[in-house]
Short mmCIF file of N, CA and C in Angstrom, two decimals:
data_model
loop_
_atom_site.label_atom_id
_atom_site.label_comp_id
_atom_site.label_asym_id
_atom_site.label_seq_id
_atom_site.Cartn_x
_atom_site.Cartn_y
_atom_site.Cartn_z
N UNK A 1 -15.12 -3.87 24.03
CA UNK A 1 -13.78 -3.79 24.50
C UNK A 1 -12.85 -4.28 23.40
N UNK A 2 -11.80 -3.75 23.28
CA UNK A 2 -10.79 -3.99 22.02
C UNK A 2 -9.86 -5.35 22.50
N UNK A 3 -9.43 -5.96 21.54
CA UNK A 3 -8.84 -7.18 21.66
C UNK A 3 -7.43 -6.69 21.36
N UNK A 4 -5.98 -7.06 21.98
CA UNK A 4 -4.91 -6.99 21.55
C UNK A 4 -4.42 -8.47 21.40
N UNK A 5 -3.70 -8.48 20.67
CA UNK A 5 -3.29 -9.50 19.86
C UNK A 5 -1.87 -9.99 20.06
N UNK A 6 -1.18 -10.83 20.58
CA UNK A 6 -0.17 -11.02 20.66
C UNK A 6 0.70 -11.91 19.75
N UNK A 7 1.78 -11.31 19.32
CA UNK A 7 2.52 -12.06 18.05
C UNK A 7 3.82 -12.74 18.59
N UNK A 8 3.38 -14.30 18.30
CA UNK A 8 4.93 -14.85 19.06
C UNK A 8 6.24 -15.13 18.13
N UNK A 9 6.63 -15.67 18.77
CA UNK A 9 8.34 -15.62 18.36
C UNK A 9 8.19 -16.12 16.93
N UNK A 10 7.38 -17.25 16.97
CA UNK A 10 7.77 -17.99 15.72
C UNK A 10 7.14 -17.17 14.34
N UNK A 11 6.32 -16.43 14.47
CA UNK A 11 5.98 -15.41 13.33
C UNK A 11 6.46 -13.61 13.43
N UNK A 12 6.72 -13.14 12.21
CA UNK A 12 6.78 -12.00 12.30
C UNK A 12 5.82 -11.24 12.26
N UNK A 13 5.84 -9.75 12.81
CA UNK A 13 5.14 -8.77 13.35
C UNK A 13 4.83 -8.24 11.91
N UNK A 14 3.07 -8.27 11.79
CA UNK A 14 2.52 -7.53 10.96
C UNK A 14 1.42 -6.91 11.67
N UNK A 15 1.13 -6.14 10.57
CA UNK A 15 -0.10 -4.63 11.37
C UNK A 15 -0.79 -4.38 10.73
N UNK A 16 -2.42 -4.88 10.91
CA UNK A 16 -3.59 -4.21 10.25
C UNK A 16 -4.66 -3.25 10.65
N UNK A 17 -5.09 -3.18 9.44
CA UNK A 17 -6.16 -2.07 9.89
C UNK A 17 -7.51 -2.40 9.37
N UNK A 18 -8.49 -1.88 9.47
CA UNK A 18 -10.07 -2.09 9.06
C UNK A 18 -9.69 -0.57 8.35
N UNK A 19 -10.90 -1.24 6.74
CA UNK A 19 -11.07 0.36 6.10
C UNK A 19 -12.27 -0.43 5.08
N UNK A 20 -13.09 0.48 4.83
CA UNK A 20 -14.12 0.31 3.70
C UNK A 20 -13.46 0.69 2.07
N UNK A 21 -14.18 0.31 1.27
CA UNK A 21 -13.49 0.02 -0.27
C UNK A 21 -14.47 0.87 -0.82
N UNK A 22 -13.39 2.25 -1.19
CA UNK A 22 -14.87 3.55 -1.87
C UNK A 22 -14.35 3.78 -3.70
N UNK A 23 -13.58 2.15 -3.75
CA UNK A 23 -13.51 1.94 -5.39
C UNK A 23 -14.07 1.45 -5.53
N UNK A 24 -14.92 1.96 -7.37
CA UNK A 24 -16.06 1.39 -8.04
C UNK A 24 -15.60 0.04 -8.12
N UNK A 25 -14.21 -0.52 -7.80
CA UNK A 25 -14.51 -1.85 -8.37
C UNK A 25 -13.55 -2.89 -6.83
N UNK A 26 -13.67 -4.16 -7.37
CA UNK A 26 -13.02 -5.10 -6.32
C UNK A 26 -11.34 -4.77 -6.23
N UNK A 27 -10.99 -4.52 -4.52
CA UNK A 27 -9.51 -4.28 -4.75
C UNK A 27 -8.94 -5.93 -4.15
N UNK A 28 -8.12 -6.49 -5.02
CA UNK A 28 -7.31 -7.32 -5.14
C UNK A 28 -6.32 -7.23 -4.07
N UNK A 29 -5.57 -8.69 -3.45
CA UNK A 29 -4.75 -8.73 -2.70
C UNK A 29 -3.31 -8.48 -3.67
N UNK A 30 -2.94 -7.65 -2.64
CA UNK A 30 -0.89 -6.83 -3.07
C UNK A 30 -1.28 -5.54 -3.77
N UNK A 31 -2.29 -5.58 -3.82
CA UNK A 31 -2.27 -3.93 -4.38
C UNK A 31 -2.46 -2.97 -3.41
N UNK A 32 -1.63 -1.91 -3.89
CA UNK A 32 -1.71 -0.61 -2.91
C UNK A 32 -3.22 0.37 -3.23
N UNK A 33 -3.29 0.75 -1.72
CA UNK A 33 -4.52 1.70 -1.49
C UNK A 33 -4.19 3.38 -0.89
N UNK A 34 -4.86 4.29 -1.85
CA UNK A 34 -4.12 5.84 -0.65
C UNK A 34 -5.98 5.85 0.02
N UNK A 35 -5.78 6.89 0.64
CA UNK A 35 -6.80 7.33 1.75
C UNK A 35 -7.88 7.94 0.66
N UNK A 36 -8.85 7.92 1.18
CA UNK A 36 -9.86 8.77 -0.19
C UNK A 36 -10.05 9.84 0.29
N UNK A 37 -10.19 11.05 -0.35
CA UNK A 37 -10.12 12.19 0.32
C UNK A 37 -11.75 12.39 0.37
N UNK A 38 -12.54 12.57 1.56
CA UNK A 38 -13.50 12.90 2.07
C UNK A 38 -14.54 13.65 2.80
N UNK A 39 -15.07 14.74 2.76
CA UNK A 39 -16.34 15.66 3.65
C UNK A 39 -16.54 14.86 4.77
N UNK A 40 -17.07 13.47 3.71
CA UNK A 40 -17.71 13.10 5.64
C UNK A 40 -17.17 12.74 6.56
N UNK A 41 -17.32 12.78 7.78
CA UNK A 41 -16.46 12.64 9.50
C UNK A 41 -16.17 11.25 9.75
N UNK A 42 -17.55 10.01 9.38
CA UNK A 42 -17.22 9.02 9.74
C UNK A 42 -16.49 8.18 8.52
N UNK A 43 -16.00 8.51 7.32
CA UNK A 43 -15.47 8.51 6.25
C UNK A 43 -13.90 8.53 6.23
N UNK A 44 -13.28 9.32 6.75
CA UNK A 44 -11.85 10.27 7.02
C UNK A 44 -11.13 8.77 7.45
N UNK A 45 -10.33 8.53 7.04
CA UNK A 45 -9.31 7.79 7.80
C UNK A 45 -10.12 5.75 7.69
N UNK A 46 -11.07 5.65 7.28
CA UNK A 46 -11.57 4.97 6.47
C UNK A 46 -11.84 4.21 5.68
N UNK A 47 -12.07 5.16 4.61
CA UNK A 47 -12.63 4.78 3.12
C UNK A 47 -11.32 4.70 2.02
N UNK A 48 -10.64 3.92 1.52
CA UNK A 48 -9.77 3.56 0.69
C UNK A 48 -9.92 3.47 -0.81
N UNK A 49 -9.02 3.90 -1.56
CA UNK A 49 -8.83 3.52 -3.33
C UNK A 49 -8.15 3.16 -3.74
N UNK A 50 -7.70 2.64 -4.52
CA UNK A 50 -6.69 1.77 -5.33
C UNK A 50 -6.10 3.27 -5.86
N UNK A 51 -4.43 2.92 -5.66
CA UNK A 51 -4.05 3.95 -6.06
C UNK A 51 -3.39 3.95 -7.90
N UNK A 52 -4.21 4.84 -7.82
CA UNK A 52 -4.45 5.35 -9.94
C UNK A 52 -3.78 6.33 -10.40
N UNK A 53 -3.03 7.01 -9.78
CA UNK A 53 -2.30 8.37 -10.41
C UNK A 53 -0.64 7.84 -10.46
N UNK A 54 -0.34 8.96 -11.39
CA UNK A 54 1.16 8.25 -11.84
C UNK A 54 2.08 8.85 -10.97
N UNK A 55 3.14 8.21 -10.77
CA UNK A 55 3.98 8.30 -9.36
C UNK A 55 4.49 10.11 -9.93
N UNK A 56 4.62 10.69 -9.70
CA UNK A 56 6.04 11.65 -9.59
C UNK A 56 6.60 12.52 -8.33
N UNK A 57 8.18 12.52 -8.85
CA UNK A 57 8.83 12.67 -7.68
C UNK A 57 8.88 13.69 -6.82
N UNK A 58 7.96 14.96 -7.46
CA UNK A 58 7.80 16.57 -6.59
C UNK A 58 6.42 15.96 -5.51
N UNK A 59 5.54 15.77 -6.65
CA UNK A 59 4.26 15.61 -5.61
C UNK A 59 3.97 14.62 -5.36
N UNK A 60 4.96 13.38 -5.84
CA UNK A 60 4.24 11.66 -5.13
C UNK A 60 3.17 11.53 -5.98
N UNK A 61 1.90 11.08 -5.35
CA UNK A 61 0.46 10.80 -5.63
C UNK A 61 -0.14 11.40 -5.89
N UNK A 62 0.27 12.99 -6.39
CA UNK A 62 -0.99 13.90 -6.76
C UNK A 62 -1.59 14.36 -5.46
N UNK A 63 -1.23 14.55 -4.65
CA UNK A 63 -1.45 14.83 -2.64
C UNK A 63 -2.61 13.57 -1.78
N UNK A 64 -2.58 12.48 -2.83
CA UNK A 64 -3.18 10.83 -2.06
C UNK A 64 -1.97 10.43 -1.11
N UNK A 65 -2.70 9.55 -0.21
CA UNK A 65 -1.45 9.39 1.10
C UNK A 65 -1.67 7.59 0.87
N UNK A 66 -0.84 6.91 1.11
CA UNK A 66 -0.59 5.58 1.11
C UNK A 66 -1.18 5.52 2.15
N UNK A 67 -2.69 3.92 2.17
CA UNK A 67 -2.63 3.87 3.38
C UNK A 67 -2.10 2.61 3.88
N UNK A 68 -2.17 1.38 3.08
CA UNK A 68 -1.44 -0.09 3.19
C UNK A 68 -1.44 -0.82 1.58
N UNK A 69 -1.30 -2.00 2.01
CA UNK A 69 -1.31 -3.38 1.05
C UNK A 69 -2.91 -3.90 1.38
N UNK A 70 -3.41 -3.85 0.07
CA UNK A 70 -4.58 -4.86 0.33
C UNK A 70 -4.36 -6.73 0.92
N UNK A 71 -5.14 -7.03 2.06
CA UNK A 71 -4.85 -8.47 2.45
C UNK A 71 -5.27 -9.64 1.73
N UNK A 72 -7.11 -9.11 1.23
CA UNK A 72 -7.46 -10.24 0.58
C UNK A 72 -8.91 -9.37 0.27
N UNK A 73 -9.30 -9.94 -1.35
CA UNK A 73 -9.63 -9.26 -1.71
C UNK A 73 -11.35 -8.55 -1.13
N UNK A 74 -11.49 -7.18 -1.67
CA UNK A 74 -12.44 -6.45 -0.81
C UNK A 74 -13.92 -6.34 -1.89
N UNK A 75 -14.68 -6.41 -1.94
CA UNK A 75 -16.07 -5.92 -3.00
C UNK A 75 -15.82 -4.83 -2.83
N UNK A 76 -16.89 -4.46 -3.84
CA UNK A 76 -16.91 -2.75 -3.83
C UNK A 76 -17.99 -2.04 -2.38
N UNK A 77 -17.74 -1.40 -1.82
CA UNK A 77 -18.35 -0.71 -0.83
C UNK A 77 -18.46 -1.53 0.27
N UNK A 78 -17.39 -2.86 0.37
CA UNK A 78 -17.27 -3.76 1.62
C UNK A 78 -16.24 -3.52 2.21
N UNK A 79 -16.01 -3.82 3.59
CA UNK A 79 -15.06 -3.58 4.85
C UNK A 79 -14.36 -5.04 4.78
N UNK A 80 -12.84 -4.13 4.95
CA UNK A 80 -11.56 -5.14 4.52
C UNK A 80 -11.06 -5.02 5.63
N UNK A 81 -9.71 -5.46 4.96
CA UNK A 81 -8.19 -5.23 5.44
C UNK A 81 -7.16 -5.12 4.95
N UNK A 82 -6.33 -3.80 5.64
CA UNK A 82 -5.35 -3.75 4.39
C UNK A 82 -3.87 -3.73 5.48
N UNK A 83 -2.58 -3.96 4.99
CA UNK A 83 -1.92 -4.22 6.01
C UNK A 83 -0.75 -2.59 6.05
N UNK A 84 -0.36 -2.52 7.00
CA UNK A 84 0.32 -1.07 7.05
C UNK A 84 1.71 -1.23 7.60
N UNK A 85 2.27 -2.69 8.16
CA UNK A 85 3.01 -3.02 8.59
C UNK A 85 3.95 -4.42 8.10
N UNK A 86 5.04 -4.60 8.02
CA UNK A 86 5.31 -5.91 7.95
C UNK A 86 5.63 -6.42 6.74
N UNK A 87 5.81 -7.89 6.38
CA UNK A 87 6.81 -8.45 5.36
C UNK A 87 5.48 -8.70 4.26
N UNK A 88 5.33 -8.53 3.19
CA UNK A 88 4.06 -8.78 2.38
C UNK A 88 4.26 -8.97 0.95
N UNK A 89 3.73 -9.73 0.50
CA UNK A 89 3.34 -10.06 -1.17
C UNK A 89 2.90 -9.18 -1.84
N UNK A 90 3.11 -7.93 -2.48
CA UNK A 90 3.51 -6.44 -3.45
C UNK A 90 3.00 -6.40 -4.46
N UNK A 91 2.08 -6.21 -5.55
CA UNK A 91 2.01 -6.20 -6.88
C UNK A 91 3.58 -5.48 -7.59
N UNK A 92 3.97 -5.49 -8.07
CA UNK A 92 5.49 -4.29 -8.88
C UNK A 92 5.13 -4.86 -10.30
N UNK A 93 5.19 -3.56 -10.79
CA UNK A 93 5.63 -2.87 -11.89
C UNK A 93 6.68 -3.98 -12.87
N UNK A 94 7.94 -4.33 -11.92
CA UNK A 94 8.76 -5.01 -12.92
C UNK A 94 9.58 -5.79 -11.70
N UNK A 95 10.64 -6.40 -11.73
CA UNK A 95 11.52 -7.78 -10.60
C UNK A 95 11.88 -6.61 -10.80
N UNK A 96 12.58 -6.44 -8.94
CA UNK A 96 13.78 -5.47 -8.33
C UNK A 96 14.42 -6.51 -7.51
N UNK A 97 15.79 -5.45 -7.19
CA UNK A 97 16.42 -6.45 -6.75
C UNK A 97 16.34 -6.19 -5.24
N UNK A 98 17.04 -6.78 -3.98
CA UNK A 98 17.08 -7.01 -2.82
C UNK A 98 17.45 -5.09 -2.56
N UNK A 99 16.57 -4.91 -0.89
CA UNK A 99 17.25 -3.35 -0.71
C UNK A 99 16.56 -2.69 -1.42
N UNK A 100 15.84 -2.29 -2.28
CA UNK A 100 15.43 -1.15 -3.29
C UNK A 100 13.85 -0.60 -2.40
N UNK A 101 14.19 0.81 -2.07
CA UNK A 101 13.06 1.69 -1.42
C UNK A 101 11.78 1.78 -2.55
N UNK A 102 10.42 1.09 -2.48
CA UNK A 102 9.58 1.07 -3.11
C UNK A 102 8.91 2.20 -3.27
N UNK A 103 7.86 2.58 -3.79
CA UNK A 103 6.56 3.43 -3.59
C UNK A 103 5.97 2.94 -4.77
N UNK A 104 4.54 3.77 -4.46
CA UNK A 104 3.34 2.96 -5.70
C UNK A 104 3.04 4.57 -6.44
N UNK A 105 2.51 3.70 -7.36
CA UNK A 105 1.71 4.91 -8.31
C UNK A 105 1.29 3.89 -9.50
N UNK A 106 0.85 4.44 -10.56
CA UNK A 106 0.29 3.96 -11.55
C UNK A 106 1.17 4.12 -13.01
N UNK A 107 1.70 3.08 -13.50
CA UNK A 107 2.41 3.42 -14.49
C UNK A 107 1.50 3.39 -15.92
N UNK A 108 0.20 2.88 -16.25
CA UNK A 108 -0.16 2.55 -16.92
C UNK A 108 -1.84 1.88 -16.65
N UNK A 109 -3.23 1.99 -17.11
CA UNK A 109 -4.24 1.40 -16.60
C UNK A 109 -3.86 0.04 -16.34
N UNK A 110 -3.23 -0.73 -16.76
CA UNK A 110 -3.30 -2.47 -16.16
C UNK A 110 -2.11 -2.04 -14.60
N UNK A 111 -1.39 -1.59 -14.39
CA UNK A 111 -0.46 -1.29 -13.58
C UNK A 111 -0.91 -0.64 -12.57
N UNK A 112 -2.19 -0.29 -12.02
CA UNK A 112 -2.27 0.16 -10.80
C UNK A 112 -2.61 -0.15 -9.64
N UNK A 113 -1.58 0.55 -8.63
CA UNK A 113 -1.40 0.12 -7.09
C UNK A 113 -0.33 -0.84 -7.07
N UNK A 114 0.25 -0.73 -8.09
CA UNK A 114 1.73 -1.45 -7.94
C UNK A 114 2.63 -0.61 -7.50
N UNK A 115 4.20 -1.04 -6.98
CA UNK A 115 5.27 -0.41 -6.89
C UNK A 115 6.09 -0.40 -7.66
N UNK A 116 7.22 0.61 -7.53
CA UNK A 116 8.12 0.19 -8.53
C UNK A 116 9.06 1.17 -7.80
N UNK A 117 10.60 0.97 -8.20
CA UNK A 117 11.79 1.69 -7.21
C UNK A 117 11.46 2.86 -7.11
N UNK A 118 12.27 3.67 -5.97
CA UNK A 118 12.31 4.76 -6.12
C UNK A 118 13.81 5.28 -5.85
N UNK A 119 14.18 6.36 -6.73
CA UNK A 119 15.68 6.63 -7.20
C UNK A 119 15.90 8.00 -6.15
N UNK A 120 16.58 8.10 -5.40
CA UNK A 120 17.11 9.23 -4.24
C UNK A 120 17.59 10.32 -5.19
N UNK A 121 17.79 11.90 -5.19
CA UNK A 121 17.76 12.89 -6.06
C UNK A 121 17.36 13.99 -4.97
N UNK A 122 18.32 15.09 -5.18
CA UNK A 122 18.04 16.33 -4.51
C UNK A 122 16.63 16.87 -5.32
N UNK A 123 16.22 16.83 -6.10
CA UNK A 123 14.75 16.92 -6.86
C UNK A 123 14.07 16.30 -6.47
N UNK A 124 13.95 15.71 -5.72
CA UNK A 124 12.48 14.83 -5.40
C UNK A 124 11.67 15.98 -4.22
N UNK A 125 10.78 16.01 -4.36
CA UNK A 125 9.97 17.08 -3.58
C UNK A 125 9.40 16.01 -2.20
N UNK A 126 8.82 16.71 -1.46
CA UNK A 126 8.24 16.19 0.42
C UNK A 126 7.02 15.82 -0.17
N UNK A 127 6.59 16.05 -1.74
CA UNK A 127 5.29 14.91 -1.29
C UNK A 127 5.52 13.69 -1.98
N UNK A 128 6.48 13.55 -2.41
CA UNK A 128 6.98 12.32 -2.60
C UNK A 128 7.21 10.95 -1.49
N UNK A 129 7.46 11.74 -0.19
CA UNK A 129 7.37 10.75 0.97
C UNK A 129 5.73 10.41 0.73
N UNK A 130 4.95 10.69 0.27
CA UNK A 130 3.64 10.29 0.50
C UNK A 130 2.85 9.09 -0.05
N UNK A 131 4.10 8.71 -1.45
CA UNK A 131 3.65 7.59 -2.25
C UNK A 131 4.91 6.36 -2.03
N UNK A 132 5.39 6.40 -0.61
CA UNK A 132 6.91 5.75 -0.18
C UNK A 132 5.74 4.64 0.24
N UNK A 133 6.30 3.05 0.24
CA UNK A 133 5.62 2.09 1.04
C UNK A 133 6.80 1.03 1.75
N UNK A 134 7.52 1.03 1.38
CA UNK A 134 8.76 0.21 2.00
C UNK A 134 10.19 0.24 1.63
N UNK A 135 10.14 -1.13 1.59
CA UNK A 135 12.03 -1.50 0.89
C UNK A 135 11.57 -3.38 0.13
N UNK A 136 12.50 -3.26 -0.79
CA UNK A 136 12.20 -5.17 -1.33
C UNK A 136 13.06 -6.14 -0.48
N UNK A 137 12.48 -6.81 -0.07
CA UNK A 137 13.47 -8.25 0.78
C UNK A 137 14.24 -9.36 -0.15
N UNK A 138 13.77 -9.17 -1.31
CA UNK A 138 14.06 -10.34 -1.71
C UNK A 138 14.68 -9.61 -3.34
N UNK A 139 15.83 -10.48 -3.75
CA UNK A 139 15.12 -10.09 -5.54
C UNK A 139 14.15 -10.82 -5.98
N UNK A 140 13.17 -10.07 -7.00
CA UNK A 140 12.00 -10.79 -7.73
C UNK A 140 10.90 -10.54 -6.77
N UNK A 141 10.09 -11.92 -6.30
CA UNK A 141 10.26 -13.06 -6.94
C UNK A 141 10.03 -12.86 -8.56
N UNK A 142 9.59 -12.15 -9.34
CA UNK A 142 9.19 -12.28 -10.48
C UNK A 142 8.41 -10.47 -11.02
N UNK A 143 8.21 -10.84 -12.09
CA UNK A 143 7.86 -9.15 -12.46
C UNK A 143 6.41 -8.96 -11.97
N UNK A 144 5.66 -9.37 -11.26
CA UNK A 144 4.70 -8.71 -11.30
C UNK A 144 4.66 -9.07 -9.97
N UNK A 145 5.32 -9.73 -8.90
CA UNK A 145 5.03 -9.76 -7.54
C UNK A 145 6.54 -9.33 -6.91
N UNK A 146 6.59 -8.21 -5.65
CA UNK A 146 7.59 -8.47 -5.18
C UNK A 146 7.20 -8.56 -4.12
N UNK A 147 8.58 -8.70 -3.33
CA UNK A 147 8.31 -8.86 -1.78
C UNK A 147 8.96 -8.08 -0.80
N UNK A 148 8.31 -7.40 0.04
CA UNK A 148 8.11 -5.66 0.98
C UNK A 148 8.21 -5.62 1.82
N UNK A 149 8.93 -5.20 2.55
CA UNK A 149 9.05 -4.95 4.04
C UNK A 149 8.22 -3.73 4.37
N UNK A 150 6.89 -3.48 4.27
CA UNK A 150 5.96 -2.34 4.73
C UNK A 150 6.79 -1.46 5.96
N UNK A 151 6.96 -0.21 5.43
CA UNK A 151 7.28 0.68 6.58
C UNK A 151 6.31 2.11 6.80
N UNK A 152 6.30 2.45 5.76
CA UNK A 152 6.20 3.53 4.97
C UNK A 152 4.45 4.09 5.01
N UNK A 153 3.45 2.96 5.41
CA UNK A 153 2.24 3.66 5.20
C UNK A 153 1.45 4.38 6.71
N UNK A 154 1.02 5.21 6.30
CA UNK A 154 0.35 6.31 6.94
C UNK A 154 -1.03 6.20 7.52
#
């Protein structure tokens, strides 16, 4: 029987999920994960990767779908948690300031599954909603962590 969980006043509402880790290597907490694309049935909806492809604005992720924030960190081929909802600690790219609509992609091999802004443009293509993960709450705190109001994952 499933357990529901009730969140009281004094904390805010976050939202997880269970998913297995189908990267060769350990995924780290604040880094972003898309869905792994999969054959098998009990696999689909799942199995997670650190997301590695470079952001752009027609196709997003290369057609990978965001699925959360890693919580804490996962081994390779072990069952996590990653969060899909809520206020969270971000890997980024570089300090943004307060307000700025995130998404992830990979700017560089040390840089992936981070975020970094994303700039509004009649050019941006619909699969670009696919590598969207929130908005920043805060400026900073600093260049390599920000802080996210998760809306955005799938």
């Amino acid at each position: 029987m499933a357990q529901e969980m009730v969140v009281g006043f004094q904390e805010a509402l976050k939202v997880y999920v269970s998913i297995k880790n189908a990267e060769d290597a350990v995924l780290e907490p604040g880094k972003v994960v898309e869905w792994t694309a999969t054959t098998t049935d009990e696999n689909r909806g799942y199995q997670v990767e650190l997301v590695d492809t470079a952001l752009n604005t027609i196709s997003g992720i290369g057609g990978g779908k965001i699925a959360g924030v890693v919580d804490s960190t996962i081994n390779t081929a072990a069952v996590g948690r990653i969060q899909v909802y809520g206020a969270a600690n971000v890997r980024s790219s570089a300090s943004y300031d307060t307000g700025n609509l995130v998404a992830a992609g990979s700017i560089n091999a040390t840089n992936q599954g981070h975020v970094t802004t994303v700039t509004g443009s009649s050019d941006n293509g619909i699969g670009y909603i696919s590598a969207l993960v929130g908005y920043t709450l805060e400026a900073g705190p600093n260049a390599t962590n920000a802080s996210v109001m998760i809306t955005h994952c799938q």
